[in-house]
Amino acid sequence: TQLLEQSPQFLSIQEGENLTVYCNSSSVFSSLQWYRQEPGEGPVLLVTVVTGGEVKKLKRLTFQFGDARKDSSLHITAAQPGDTGLYLCAGEGNSGYALNFGKGTSLLVTP
Amino acid sequence: DAGITQSPRHKVTETGTPVTLRCHQTENHRYMYWYRQDPGHGLRLIHYSYGVKDTDKGEVSDGYSVSRSKTEDFLLTLESATSSQTSVYFCAISEEAGDLNSPLHFGNGTRLTVT
């Protein structure tokens, strides 16, 4: 199983602060995906990163794929309470059909 | 939002009883998946399907079986529920597998408690 380690596990910050969460593996991935999950709901795809060194921006969220395609980061600028949720990274699993997920970073942004 | 309905949304059952969870999709997607989500473990794949009557095991398949007799329905059965199967179960679908333009779409989950 290609393991994905996410850090930190929990993060509690105040509105307006910046933060970065990480997704690391010893395996090379052809791509990585980031999902956000809100309480009582299923995860929703935020972005897919494909090329080593790639940077993608989604409003205040910046995603980066490591040059060696073994790691990825998510940076949030000026966090808002609406950013609260569980952030999950995912990469292809051994079957080739399904994704493996990291354990996630639980983010709480307080006003 | 992708048309995925999981039923029931909540269930409490006793140890040793059989339980079936249903996932219904209206997207006509080929691939369907069952994951369980537990604190400290994240999302783990139980079983998946790559077509009608075509299924395979994931990393935590022991104690679970699945069936897919129609494109739109994917059933997860716990033949004899145990307390370790208390979890939140998510169904997901995708149009293709391994396609960067075909992400997973998740249902809203079934919270199962085995007492």
XYZ file of C-alpha atoms in Angstrom:
226
model
C 0.000 0.000 0.000
C 1.314 3.420 -0.957
C 1.027 5.346 2.306
C 0.245 9.033 2.506
C 1.201 10.818 5.715
C -0.525 14.100 6.471
C 0.586 16.717 8.959
C -0.385 18.274 11.183
C -3.251 16.059 12.297
C -5.092 18.985 13.908
C -4.793 22.717 13.423
C -6.723 25.454 15.217
C -6.141 29.024 14.096
C -7.837 32.388 14.128
C -9.442 34.070 11.159
C -6.930 35.922 9.022
C -3.951 33.676 9.766
C -2.031 31.737 7.116
C -1.386 28.002 7.305
C 0.227 25.145 5.438
C -0.627 21.464 5.604
C 1.459 18.670 4.185
C 1.036 15.342 2.457
C 4.121 13.123 2.251
C 4.945 9.684 0.942
C 7.950 7.514 0.231
C 6.291 6.489 -3.036
C 6.123 8.360 -6.317
C 2.632 9.252 -7.499
C 1.557 10.095 -11.011
C -0.823 12.623 -9.440
C -2.253 13.644 -6.100
C -5.683 14.956 -5.267
C -6.845 17.165 -2.414
C -10.347 16.868 -0.967
C -12.184 18.838 1.714
C -14.765 17.235 3.937
C -17.278 19.124 6.060
C -19.051 17.520 9.045
C -21.823 15.139 8.031
C -20.843 15.182 4.375
C -18.607 13.267 2.012
C -15.277 14.609 0.743
C -15.326 16.991 -2.213
C -12.470 17.347 -4.674
C -10.547 20.615 -4.522
C -7.732 20.034 -6.990
C -5.590 17.478 -8.813
C -1.852 18.084 -9.206
C -0.059 16.168 -11.918
C 3.341 17.587 -12.816
C 6.315 17.644 -10.433
C 6.815 21.196 -9.176
C 3.327 22.221 -10.266
C 1.558 25.017 -8.380
C -2.196 25.476 -8.603
C -4.229 28.245 -7.044
C -7.864 28.138 -6.063
C -8.734 31.570 -4.676
C -6.916 31.705 -1.292
C -5.729 28.091 -1.541
C -2.371 27.256 -3.131
C -1.460 23.657 -3.887
C 2.027 22.465 -4.734
C 3.256 19.103 -5.982
C 6.837 18.245 -5.053
C 9.474 17.992 -7.754
C 9.915 14.278 -7.087
C 6.127 13.731 -7.005
C 6.302 12.227 -3.516
C 4.760 15.079 -1.575
C 2.318 17.937 -1.779
C 1.343 20.953 0.275
C -1.739 23.105 0.690
C -1.310 26.716 1.780
C -4.279 28.819 2.839
C -3.895 32.573 2.955
C -6.009 34.636 5.338
C -8.059 31.701 6.590
C -11.785 32.161 7.101
C -14.259 30.198 9.258
C -15.663 28.733 6.048
C -12.316 26.974 5.512
C -13.018 24.795 8.543
C -13.040 21.126 7.638
C -11.015 17.982 7.121
C -8.449 18.216 4.336
C -7.520 14.920 2.716
C -4.881 14.076 0.165
C -5.255 11.031 -2.056
C -3.173 9.147 -4.596
C -3.590 6.088 -6.723
C -3.751 2.809 -4.850
C -2.179 -0.504 -5.687
C -5.260 -1.714 -7.566
C -5.046 1.112 -10.069
C -8.782 1.593 -9.714
C -9.244 3.185 -6.305
C -7.554 5.958 -4.391
C -5.631 5.695 -1.141
C -6.261 8.516 1.282
C -4.152 10.100 3.967
C -5.654 10.400 7.450
C -6.324 14.074 6.925
C -5.707 17.398 8.636
C -8.608 18.701 10.686
C -8.682 22.501 10.454
C -10.671 24.788 12.730
C -10.767 28.495 11.947
C -12.330 30.611 14.662
C -13.646 34.173 14.152
C -23.775 17.634 -7.116
C -23.353 14.068 -8.305
C -26.509 12.011 -7.781
C -25.456 9.611 -5.056
C -27.839 8.441 -2.362
C -26.806 6.307 0.562
C -29.375 4.536 2.699
C -29.945 4.388 5.532
C -28.154 7.515 6.791
C -28.047 6.164 10.329
C -28.389 2.658 11.706
C -27.971 1.031 15.076
C -27.769 -2.748 15.139
C -26.766 -5.511 17.484
C -23.677 -7.686 17.266
C -24.250 -10.741 15.122
C -27.048 -9.341 12.987
C -26.766 -8.925 9.219
C -26.743 -5.403 7.819
C -26.981 -4.145 4.247
C -26.096 -0.635 3.195
C -27.211 0.678 -0.151
C -25.603 3.115 -2.556
C -27.667 4.375 -5.476
C -26.322 6.593 -8.265
C -28.052 8.385 -11.100
C -24.857 9.286 -13.004
C -24.423 5.998 -14.879
C -20.786 5.883 -13.721
C -18.950 2.614 -14.189
C -16.888 2.610 -10.994
C -18.289 2.441 -7.478
C -16.493 2.171 -4.150
C -17.178 1.565 -0.488
C -14.924 3.246 2.072
C -15.097 3.358 5.833
C -13.914 6.338 7.841
C -12.667 6.020 11.405
C -10.823 8.413 13.702
C -7.106 7.826 13.459
C -7.434 5.713 10.332
C -8.900 8.034 7.741
C -10.712 6.641 4.719
C -10.021 2.990 3.963
C -11.230 1.084 0.919
C -13.465 -1.907 1.630
C -14.536 -3.077 -1.834
C -14.926 -1.579 -5.249
C -16.732 -2.370 -8.479
C -15.592 -1.789 -12.041
C -18.831 -2.873 -13.670
C -21.997 -4.873 -13.183
C -21.118 -8.072 -11.326
C -17.429 -7.086 -11.354
C -16.090 -6.405 -7.882
C -12.822 -6.691 -6.022
C -11.492 -6.394 -2.489
C -9.904 -3.363 -0.909
C -7.559 -3.168 2.047
C -10.175 -3.833 4.771
C -12.554 -6.300 3.133
C -12.723 -8.963 5.873
C -16.278 -9.293 7.225
C -17.813 -7.480 4.263
C -19.331 -8.564 0.966
C -20.692 -6.535 -1.930
C -22.981 -6.978 -4.871
C -23.652 -4.990 -7.991
C -26.485 -6.365 -10.086
C -27.281 -3.047 -11.757
C -25.101 -0.116 -12.787
C -26.873 2.211 -10.384
C -26.784 0.125 -7.193
C -23.872 -1.082 -5.081
C -24.727 -2.943 -1.895
C -22.437 -3.493 1.071
C -23.347 -6.350 3.412
C -22.056 -7.140 6.858
C -23.019 -10.789 7.254
C -22.644 -10.749 11.038
C -21.957 -7.289 12.405
C -19.255 -6.791 15.021
C -18.478 -3.785 17.217
C -15.288 -3.173 15.204
C -17.500 -2.411 12.224
C -18.962 0.629 13.953
C -17.965 3.361 11.531
C -19.093 5.883 8.959
C -19.419 4.262 5.564
C -19.022 6.260 2.372
C -19.946 5.275 -1.132
C -18.114 6.926 -4.010
C -18.421 6.826 -7.778
C -16.214 7.760 -10.690
C -16.688 7.765 -14.428
C -13.252 6.354 -15.093
C -10.470 4.947 -12.932
C -7.044 6.479 -12.985
C -8.336 9.380 -15.060
C -7.260 12.766 -13.787
C -10.439 14.335 -15.134
C -12.624 11.780 -13.351
C -12.540 12.464 -9.627
C -14.337 10.539 -6.932
C -17.785 11.805 -5.994
C -18.915 10.798 -2.534
C -22.272 10.237 -0.928
C -23.038 11.764 2.456
C -22.306 8.607 4.368
C -24.052 6.068 6.574
C -23.291 6.134 10.282
C -23.447 2.562 11.564
C -23.313 1.689 15.252
C -22.989 -1.943 16.314
C -23.879 -2.484 19.964
